[in-house]
Short mmCIF file of C-alpha atoms in Angstrom, two decimals:
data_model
loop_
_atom_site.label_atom_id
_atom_site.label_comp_id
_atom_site.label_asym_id
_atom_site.label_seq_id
_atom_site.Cartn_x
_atom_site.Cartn_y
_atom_site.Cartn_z
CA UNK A 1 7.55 35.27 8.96
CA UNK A 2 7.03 31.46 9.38
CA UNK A 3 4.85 29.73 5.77
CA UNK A 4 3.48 26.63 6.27
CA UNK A 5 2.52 24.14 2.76
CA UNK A 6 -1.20 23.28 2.36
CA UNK A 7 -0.71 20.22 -0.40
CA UNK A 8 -3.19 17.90 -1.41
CA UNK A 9 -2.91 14.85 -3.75
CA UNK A 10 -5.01 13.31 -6.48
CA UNK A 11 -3.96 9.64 -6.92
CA UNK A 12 -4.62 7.58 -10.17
CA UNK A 13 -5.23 3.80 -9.51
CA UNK A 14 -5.21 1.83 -12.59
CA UNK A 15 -7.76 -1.13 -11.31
CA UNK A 16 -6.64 -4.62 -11.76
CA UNK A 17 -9.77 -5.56 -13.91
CA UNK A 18 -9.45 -8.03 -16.67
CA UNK A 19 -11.16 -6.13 -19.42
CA UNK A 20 -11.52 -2.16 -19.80
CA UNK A 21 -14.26 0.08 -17.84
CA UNK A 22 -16.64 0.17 -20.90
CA UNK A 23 -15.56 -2.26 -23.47
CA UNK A 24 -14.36 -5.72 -23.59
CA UNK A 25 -10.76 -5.15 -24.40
CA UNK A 26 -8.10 -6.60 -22.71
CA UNK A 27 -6.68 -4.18 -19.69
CA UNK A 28 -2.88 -6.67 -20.20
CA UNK A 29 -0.05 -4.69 -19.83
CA UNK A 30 2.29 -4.28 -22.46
CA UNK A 31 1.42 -6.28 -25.93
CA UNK A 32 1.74 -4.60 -29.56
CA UNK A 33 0.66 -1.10 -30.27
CA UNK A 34 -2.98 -0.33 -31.10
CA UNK A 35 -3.26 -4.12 -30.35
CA UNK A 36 -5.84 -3.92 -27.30
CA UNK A 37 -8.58 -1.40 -29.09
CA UNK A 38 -12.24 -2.08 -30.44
CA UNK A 39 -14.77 0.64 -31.80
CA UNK A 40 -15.34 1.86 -28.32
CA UNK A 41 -12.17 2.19 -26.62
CA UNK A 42 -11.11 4.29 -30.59
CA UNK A 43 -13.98 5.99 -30.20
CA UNK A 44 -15.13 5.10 -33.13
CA UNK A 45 -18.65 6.58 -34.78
CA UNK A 46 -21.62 4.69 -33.30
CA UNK A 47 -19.78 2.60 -31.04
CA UNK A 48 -21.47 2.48 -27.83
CA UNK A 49 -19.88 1.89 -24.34
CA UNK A 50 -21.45 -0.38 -21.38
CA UNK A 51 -20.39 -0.07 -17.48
CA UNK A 52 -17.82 -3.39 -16.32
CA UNK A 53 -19.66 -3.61 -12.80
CA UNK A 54 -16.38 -4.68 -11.71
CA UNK A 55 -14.80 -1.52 -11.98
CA UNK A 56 -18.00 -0.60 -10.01
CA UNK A 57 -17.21 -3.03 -7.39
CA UNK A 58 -13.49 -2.54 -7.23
CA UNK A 59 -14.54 1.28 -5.99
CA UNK A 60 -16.83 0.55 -3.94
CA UNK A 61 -14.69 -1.61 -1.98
CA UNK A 62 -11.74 0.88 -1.73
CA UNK A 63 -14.08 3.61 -0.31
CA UNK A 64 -15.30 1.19 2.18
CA UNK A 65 -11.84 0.07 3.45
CA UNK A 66 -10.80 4.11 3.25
CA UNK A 67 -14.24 5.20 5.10
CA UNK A 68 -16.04 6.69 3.38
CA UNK A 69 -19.64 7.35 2.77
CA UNK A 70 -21.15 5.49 -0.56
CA UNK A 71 -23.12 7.56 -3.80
CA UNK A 72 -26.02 5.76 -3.76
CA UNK A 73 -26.75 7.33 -7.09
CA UNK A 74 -24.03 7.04 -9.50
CA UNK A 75 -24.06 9.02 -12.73
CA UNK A 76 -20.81 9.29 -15.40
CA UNK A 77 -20.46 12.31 -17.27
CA UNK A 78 -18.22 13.61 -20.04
CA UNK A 79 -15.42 15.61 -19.55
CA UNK A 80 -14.35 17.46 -22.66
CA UNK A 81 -11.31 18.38 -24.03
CA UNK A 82 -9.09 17.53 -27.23
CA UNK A 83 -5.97 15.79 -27.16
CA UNK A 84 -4.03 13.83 -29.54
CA UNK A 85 -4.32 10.28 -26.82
CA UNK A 86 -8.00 11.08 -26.52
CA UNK A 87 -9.91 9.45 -29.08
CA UNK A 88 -13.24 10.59 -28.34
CA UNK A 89 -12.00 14.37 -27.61
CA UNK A 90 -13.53 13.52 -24.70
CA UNK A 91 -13.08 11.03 -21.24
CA UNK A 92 -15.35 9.26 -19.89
CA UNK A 93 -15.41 10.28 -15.77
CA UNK A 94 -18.08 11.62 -12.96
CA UNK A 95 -18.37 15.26 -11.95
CA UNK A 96 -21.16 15.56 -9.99
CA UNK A 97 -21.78 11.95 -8.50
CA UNK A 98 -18.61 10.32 -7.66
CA UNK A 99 -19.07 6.77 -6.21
CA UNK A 100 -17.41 7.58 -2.84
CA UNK A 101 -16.50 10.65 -0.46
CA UNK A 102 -16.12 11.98 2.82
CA UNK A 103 -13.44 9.51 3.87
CA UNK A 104 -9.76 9.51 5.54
CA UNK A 105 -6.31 7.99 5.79
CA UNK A 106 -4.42 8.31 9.55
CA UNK A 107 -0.71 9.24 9.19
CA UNK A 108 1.42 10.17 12.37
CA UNK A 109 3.05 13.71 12.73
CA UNK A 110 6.72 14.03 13.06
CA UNK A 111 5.16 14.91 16.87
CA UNK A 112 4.20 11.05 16.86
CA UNK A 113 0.46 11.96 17.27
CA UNK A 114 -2.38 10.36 14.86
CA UNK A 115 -3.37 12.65 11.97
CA UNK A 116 -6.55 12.37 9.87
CA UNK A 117 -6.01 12.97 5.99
CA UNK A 118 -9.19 13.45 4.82
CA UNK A 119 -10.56 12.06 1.52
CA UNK A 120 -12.74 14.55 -0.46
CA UNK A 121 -13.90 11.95 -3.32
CA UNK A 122 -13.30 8.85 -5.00
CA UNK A 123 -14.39 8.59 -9.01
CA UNK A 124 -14.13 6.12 -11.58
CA UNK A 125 -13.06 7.52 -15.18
CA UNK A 126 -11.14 5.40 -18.29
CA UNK A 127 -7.57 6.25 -18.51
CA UNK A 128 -6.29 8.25 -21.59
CA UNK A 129 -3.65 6.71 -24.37
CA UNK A 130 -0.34 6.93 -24.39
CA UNK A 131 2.25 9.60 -26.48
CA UNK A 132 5.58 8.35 -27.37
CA UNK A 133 7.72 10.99 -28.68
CA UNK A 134 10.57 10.50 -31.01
CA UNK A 135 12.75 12.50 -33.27
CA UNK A 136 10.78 12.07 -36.37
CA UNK A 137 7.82 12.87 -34.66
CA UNK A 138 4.89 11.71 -32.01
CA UNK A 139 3.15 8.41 -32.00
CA UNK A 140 0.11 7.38 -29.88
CA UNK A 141 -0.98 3.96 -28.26
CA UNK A 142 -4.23 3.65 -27.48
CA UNK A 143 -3.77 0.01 -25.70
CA UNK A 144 -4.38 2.22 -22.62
CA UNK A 145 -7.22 4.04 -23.59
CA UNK A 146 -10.49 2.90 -21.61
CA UNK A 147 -8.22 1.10 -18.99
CA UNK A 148 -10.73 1.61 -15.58
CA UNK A 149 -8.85 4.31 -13.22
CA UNK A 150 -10.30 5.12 -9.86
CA UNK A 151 -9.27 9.11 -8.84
CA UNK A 152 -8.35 9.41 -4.93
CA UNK A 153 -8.52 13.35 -3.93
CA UNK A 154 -7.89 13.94 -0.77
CA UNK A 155 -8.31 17.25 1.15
CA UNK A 156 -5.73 19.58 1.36
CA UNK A 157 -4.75 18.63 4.96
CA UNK A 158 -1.21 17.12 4.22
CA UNK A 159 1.67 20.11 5.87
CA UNK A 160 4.92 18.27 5.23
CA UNK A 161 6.37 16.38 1.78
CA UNK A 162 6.44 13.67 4.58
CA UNK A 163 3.14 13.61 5.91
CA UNK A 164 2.82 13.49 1.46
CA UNK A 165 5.10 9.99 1.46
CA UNK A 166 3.68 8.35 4.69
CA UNK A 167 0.07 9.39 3.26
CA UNK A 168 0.73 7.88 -0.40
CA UNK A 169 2.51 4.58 1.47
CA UNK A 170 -0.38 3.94 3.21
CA UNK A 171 -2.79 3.87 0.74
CA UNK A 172 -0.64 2.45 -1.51
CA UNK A 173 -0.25 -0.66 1.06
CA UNK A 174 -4.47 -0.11 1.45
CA UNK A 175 -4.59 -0.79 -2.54
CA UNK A 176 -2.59 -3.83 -2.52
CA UNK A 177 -4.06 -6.02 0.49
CA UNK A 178 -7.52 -5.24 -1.42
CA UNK A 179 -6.42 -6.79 -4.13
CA UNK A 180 -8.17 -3.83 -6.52
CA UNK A 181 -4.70 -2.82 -8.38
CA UNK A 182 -0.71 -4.11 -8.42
CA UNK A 183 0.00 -0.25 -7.62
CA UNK A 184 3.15 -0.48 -9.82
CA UNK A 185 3.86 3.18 -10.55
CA UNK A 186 6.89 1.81 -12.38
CA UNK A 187 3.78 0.49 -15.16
CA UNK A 188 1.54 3.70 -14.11
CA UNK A 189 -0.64 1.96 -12.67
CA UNK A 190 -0.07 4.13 -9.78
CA UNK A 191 0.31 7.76 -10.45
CA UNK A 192 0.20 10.87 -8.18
CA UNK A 193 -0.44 14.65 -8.91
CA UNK A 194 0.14 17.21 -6.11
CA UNK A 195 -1.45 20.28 -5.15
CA UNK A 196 0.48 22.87 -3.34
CA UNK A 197 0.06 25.90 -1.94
CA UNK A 198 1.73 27.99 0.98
CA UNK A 199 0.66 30.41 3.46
CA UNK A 200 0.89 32.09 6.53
CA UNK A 201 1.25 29.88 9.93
CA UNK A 202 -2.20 30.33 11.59
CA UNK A 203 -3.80 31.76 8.31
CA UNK A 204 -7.48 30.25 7.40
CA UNK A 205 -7.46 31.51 3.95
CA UNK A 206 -4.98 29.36 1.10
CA UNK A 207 -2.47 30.30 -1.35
CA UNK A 208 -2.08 30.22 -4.84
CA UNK A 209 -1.45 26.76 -6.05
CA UNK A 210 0.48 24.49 -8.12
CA UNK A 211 -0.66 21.82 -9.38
CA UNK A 212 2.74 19.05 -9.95
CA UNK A 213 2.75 16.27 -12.50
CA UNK A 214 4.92 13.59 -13.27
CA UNK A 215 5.64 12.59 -10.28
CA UNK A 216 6.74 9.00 -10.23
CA UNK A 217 7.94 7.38 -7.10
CA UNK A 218 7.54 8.33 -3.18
CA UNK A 219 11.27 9.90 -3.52
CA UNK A 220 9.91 12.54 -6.88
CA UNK A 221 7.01 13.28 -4.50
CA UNK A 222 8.97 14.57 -1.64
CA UNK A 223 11.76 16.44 -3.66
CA UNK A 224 9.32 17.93 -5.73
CA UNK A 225 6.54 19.45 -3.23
CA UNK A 226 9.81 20.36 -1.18
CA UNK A 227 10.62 22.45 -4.31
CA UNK A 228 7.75 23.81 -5.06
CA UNK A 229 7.58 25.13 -1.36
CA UNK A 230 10.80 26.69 -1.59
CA UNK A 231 9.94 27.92 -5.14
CA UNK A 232 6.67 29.72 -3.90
CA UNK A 233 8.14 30.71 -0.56
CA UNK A 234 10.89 33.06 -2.53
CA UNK A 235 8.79 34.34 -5.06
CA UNK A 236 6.29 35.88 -2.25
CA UNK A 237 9.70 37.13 -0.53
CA UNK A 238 10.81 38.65 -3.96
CA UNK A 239 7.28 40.22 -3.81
CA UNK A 240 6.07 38.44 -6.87
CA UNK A 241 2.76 37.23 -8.13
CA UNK A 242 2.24 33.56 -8.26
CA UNK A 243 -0.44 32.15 -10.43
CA UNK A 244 -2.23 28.94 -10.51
CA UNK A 245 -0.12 27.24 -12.66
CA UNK A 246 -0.04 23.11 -13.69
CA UNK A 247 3.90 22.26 -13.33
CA UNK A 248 5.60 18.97 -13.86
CA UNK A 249 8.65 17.58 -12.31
CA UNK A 250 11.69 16.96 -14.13
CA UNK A 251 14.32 14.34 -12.49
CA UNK A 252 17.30 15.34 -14.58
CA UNK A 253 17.21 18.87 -12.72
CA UNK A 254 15.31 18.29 -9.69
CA UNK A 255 12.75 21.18 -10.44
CA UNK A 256 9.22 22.13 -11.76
CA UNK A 257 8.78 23.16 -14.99
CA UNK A 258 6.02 25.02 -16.07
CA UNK A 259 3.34 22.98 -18.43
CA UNK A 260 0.18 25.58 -18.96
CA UNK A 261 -1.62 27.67 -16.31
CA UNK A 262 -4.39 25.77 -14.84
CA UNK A 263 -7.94 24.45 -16.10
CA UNK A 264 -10.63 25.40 -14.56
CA UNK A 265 -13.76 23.44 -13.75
CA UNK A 266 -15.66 24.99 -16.73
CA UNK A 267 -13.06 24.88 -19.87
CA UNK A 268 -14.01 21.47 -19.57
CA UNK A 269 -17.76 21.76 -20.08
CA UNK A 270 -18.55 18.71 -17.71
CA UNK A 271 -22.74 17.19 -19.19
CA UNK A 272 -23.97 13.77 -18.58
CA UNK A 273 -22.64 10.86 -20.48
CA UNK A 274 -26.08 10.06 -22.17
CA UNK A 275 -24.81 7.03 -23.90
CA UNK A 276 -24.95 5.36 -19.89
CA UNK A 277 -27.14 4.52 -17.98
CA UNK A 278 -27.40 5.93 -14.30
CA UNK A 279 -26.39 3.53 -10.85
CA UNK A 280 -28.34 3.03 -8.17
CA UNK A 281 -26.30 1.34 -5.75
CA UNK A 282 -28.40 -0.93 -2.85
CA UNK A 283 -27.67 -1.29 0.86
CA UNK A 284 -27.37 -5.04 -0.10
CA UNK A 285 -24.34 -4.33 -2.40
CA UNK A 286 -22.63 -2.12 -0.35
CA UNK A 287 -22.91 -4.52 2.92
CA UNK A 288 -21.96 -7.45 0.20
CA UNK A 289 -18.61 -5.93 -0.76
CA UNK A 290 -18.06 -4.99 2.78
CA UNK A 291 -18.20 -8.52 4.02
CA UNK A 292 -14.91 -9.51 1.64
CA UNK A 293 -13.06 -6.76 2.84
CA UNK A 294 -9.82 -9.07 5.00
CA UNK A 295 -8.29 -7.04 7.75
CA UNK A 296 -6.33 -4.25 6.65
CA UNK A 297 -2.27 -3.77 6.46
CA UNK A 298 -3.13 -0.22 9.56
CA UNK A 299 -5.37 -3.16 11.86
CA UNK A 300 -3.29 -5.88 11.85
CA UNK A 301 -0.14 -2.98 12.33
CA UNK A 302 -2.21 -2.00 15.15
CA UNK A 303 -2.59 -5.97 16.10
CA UNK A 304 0.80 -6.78 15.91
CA UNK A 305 2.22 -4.35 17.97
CA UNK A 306 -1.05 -5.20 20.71
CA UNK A 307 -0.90 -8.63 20.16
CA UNK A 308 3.12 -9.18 19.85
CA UNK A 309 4.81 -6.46 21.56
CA UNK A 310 6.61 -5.46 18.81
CA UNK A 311 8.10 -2.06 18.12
CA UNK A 312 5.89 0.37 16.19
CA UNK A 313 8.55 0.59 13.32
CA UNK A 314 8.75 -3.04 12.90
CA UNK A 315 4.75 -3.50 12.70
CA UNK A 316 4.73 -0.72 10.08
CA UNK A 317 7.55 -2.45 7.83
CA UNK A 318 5.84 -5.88 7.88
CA UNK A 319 2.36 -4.86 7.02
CA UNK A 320 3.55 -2.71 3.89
CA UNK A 321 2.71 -6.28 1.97
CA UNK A 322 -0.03 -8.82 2.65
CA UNK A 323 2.22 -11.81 1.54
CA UNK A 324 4.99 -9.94 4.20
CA UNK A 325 2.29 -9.65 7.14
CA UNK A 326 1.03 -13.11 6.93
CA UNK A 327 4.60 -14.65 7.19
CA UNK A 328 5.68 -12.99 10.06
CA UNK A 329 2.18 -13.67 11.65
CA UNK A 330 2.38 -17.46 11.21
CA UNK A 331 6.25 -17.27 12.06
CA UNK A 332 5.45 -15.39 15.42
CA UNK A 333 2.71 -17.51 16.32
CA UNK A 334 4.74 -21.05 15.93
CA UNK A 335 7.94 -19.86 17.14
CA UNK A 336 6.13 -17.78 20.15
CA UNK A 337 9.20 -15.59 19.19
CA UNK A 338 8.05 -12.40 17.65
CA UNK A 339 10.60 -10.01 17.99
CA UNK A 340 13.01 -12.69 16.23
CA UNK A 341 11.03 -13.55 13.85
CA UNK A 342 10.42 -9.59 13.06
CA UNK A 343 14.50 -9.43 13.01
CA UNK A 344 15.21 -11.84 10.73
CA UNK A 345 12.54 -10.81 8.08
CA UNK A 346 13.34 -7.41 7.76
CA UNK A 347 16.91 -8.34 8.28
CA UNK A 348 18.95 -10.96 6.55
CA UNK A 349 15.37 -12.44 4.66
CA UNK A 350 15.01 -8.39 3.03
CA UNK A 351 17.89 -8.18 2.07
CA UNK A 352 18.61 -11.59 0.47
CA UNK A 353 15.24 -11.09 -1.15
CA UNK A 354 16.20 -7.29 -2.95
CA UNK A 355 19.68 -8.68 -4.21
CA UNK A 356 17.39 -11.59 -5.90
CA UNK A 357 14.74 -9.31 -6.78
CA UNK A 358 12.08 -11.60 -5.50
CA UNK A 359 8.93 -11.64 -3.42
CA UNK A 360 7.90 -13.12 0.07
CA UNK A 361 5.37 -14.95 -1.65
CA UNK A 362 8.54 -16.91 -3.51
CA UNK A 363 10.27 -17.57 -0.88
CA UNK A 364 11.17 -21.97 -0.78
CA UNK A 365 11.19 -21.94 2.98
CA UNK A 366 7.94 -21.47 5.31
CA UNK A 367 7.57 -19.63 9.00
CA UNK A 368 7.74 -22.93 10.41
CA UNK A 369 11.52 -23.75 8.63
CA UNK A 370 12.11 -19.65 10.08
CA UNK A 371 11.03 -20.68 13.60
CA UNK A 372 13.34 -23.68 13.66
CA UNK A 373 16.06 -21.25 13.00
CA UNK A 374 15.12 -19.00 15.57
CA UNK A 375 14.82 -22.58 17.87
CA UNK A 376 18.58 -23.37 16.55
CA UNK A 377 19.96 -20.12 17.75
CA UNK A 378 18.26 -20.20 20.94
CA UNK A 379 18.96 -23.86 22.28
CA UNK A 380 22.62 -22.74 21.08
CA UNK A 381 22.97 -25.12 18.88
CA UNK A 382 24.03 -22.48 15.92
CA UNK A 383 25.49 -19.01 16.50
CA UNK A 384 23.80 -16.12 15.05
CA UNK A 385 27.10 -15.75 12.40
CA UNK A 386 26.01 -19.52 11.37
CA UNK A 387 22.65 -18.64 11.56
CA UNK A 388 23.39 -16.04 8.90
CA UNK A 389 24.69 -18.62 6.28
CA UNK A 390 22.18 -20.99 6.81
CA UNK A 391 19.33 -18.35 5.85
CA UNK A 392 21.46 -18.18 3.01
CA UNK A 393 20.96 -21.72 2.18
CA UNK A 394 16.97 -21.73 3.30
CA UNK A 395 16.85 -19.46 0.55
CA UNK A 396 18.70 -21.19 -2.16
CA UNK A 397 17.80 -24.27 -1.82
CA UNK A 398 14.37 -24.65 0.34
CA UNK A 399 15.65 -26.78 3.31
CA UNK A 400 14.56 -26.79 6.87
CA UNK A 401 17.71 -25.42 8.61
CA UNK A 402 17.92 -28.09 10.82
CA UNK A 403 18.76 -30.43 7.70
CA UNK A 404 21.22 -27.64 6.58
CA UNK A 405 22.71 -27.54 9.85
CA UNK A 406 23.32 -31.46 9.78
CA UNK A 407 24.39 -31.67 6.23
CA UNK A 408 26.89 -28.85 6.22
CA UNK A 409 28.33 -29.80 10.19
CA UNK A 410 27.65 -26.35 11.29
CA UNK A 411 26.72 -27.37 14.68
CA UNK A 412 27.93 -25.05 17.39
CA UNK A 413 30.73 -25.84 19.15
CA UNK A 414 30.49 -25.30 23.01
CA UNK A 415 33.82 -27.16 24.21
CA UNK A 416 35.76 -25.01 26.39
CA UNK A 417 38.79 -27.20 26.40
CA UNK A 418 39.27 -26.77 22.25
CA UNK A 419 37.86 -23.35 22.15
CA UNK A 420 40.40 -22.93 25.24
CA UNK A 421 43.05 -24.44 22.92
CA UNK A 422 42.33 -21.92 20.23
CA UNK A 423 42.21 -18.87 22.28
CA UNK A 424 45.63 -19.52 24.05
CA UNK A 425 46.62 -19.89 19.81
CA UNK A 426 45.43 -16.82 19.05
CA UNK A 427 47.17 -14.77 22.21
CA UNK A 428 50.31 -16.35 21.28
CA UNK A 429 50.36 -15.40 18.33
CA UNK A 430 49.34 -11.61 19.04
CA UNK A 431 51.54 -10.73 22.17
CA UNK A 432 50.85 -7.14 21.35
CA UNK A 433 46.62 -8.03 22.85
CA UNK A 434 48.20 -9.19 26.50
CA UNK A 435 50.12 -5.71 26.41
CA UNK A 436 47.54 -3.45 25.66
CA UNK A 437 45.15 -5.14 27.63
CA UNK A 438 47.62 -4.83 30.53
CA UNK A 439 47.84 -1.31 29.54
CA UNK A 440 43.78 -0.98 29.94
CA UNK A 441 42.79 -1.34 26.64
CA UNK A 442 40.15 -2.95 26.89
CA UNK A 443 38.97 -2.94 23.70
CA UNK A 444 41.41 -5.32 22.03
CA UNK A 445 39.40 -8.44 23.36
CA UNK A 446 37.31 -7.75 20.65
CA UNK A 447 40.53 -8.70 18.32
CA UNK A 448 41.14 -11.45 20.26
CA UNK A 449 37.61 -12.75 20.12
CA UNK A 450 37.25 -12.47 16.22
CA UNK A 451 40.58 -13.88 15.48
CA UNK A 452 39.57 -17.06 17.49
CA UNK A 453 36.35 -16.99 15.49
CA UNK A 454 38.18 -16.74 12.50
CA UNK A 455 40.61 -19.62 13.63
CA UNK A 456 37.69 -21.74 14.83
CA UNK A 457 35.68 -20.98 11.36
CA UNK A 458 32.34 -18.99 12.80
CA UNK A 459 31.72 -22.71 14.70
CA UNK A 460 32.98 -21.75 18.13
CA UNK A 461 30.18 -20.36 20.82
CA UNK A 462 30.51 -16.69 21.22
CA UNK A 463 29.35 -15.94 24.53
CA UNK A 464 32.07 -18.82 25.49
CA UNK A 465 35.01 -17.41 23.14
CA UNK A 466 34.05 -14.16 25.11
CA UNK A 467 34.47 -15.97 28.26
CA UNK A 468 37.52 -17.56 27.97
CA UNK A 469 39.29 -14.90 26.03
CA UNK A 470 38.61 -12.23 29.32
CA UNK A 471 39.69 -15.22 31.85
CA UNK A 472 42.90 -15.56 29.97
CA UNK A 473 44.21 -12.35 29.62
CA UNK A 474 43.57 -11.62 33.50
CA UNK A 475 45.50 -14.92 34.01
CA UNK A 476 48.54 -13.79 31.54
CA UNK A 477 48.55 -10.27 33.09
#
């Protein structure tokens, strides 16, 4: 019997506001504990919260960019429960009137065809404080509490862990090039809860589900809904009973572990927040934040591979980041070579920039110094293996390469009487390459090529090393 997993996610996006969604505390990561708390955010008696209309805004804009359909009537409501990082036993949230809904995020299949996720609500609540657990005991932070969240629930149309990850990706690159949150889920300002169930192939009707917490980077999320399928998928084989259950994932072990069986909608006896008031959002607002929404990282994918002929893959890599889009777009543009440029930034530039652990945006060369490279390489001036070390020092020390080039004599050398010279060296020296090569292998001019490389230091031309190496062994044999 084949199972299929129904899983849907509920995102938490910490908004990049500077003060908290109903007081006027700082939202600044880090700082001392209990440092970043007033009356309100404590919960103190009396103390009486006000909306940031920024938070408002910063909503309102993702559900625009994620299409969906806008609340013109906003209310918040209460959402009770006690905990010991809940100050006011309960959080401030919306039940019945989220801001946004109805909207959808486009993944592709492992078929390659175009998927819509759909989007079932977006709602703003205040984020909780945070427990820190020790041996002598349990301490809370509340520099958290009241920090603006928005909640992202999509509909449970997500069949694969992977359709999960490209899903999460894409609205996590959404997030970014809005500028509403930094998305680091290494600082929570990210997080992602998954609801699983599994079920019949062709079956209407869902299973029981799981809901999975803790989950902490794209990696947790596929190992643990991949779990929890096989988990589920043996217990109905064993002929057990599953139960809605809330699980979290533990790294150490790679499993769920089971938290509590699962809330329902009523132990939380949801009323309206009557200390604020109601929204009524306009048709002039919503059309005002639409108007500052910049194209987004799945257009200008979509762009780049109309526009520049690039490969799919590539378009998908360098529109994960704003900063990352915009230099390869300038770079293609003033080079008129996009499929280099593309190379070379997710290439050598990638990889310089994770062993440096820095950004695009602090990089000390420009897409014009990374189109004069590509100009180098082509006019032959540089080989790609010289190329290579003079990315290196573009991204040291913030020259144009053709000033590195000049400074450090790394000027290609095309002369076919000293790379001639060199070769003849080289075969010489290795009478073993003539025999096999006599023998039909073939193969062995690749030796002979990177010795004389080696011999001429990375400056001799390639394609004429190649030549001359061939037209000298058919001579000697």
């Amino acid at each position: 019997m084949n199972y299929e997993a129904v899983i849907g996610l509920e995102v938490h996006v910490e908004l990049s506001t500077k003060t908290k969604a109903f007081c006027g505390c700082t939202t600044q990561y880090g700082g001392k504990p209990n440092s970043h708390v007033c009356p309100v955010c404590l919960g103190l008696p009396g103390a009486l919260p006000r909306v940031n209309l920024e938070v408002v805004n910063k909503a309102i804009k993702t559900g625009l960019a994620l299409s969906c359909s806008i609340n013109r009537f906003n209310r918040f409501d209460r959402k009770n429960y006690f905990y010991p990082d809940a100050p006011k036993s309960y959080q401030i949230t919306q039940n019945d009137f989220p801001i946004c809904y109805d909207g959808y995020i486009e993944v592709t299949t492992a078929e390659g065809e175009k998927k819509k996720i759909g989007l079932e609500r977006i709602h703003m609540e205040e984020d909780a404080g945070k427990q820190l657990h020790s041996s002598k005991g349990t301490l809370v932070d509340f520099n958290r509490s009241g920090v603006p969240l928005i909640e992202i629930v999509s509909k449970p149309d997500i069949r694969t862990p992977e359709e999960a990850t490209q899903y999460l990706t894409k609205l996590r690159s959404i997030l970014l090039s809005l500028g509403v949150s930094d998305v680091k889920m290494e600082e929570g300002s990210l997080r992602c809860d998954g609801n699983i169930s599994i079920r019949e192939k062709g079956a209407s009707e869902y299973g029981v589900k799981s809901e999975i917490k803790n989950m902490n980077s794209f990696k947790a999320l596929e190992k643990a809904l991949r779990y929890e399928f096989d988990r589920q998928l043996a217990a109905i084989e064993k002929g057990e009973k599953l139960s809605v259950e809330t699980r979290r994932w533990d790294e150490a072990t790679e499993t769920t572990v089971l938290m509590r069986s699962k809330e329902m909608a009523n132990d939380y006896r949801y009323f309206p927040e009557g200390d604020l008031v109601s929204l009524n959002i306009s048709e002039e607002w919503i059309e005002g934040i639409r108007a500052s929404i910049k194209e987004l990282p799945h257009e200008k994918e979509e762009r780049f591979v109309r526009e520049y002929g690039i490969p799919s893959y590539d378009a998908m890599v360098l529109t994960l980041t704003e900063d990352m889009a915009d230099f390869f777009d300038d770079a293609a543009k003033v080079s008129g070579d996009a499929k280099g440029a593309s190379n070379w930034l997710m290439g050598d530039v990638s990889r310089l920039m994770n062993e440096k652990g820095t950004w695009i945006s602090e990089l000390k060369f420009t897409p014009k110094d990374l189109s004069d490279l590509l100009e180098l390489i082509k006019a032959g001036t540089i080989s790609t293996a010289i190329a290579k070390k003079v990315v290196e020092f573009m991204f040291v020390e913030g020259k144009n390469p053709k000033v590195i080039v000049e400074e450090k004599g790394l000027v290609q050398n095309s002369d076919e009487d000293f790379i001639l010279s060199e070769v003849k060296k080289v075969l010489d020296a290795h009478p073993n390459v003539v025999e096999d090569y006599r023998n039909g292998k073939t193969k062995i001019m690749g030796f002979a090529v990177g010795q004389t490389m080696k011999a001429t230091k990375g400056k001799a031309n390639p394609a004429i090393i190649n030549k001359l190496v061939k037209e000298e062994l058919d001579r000697r044999i």
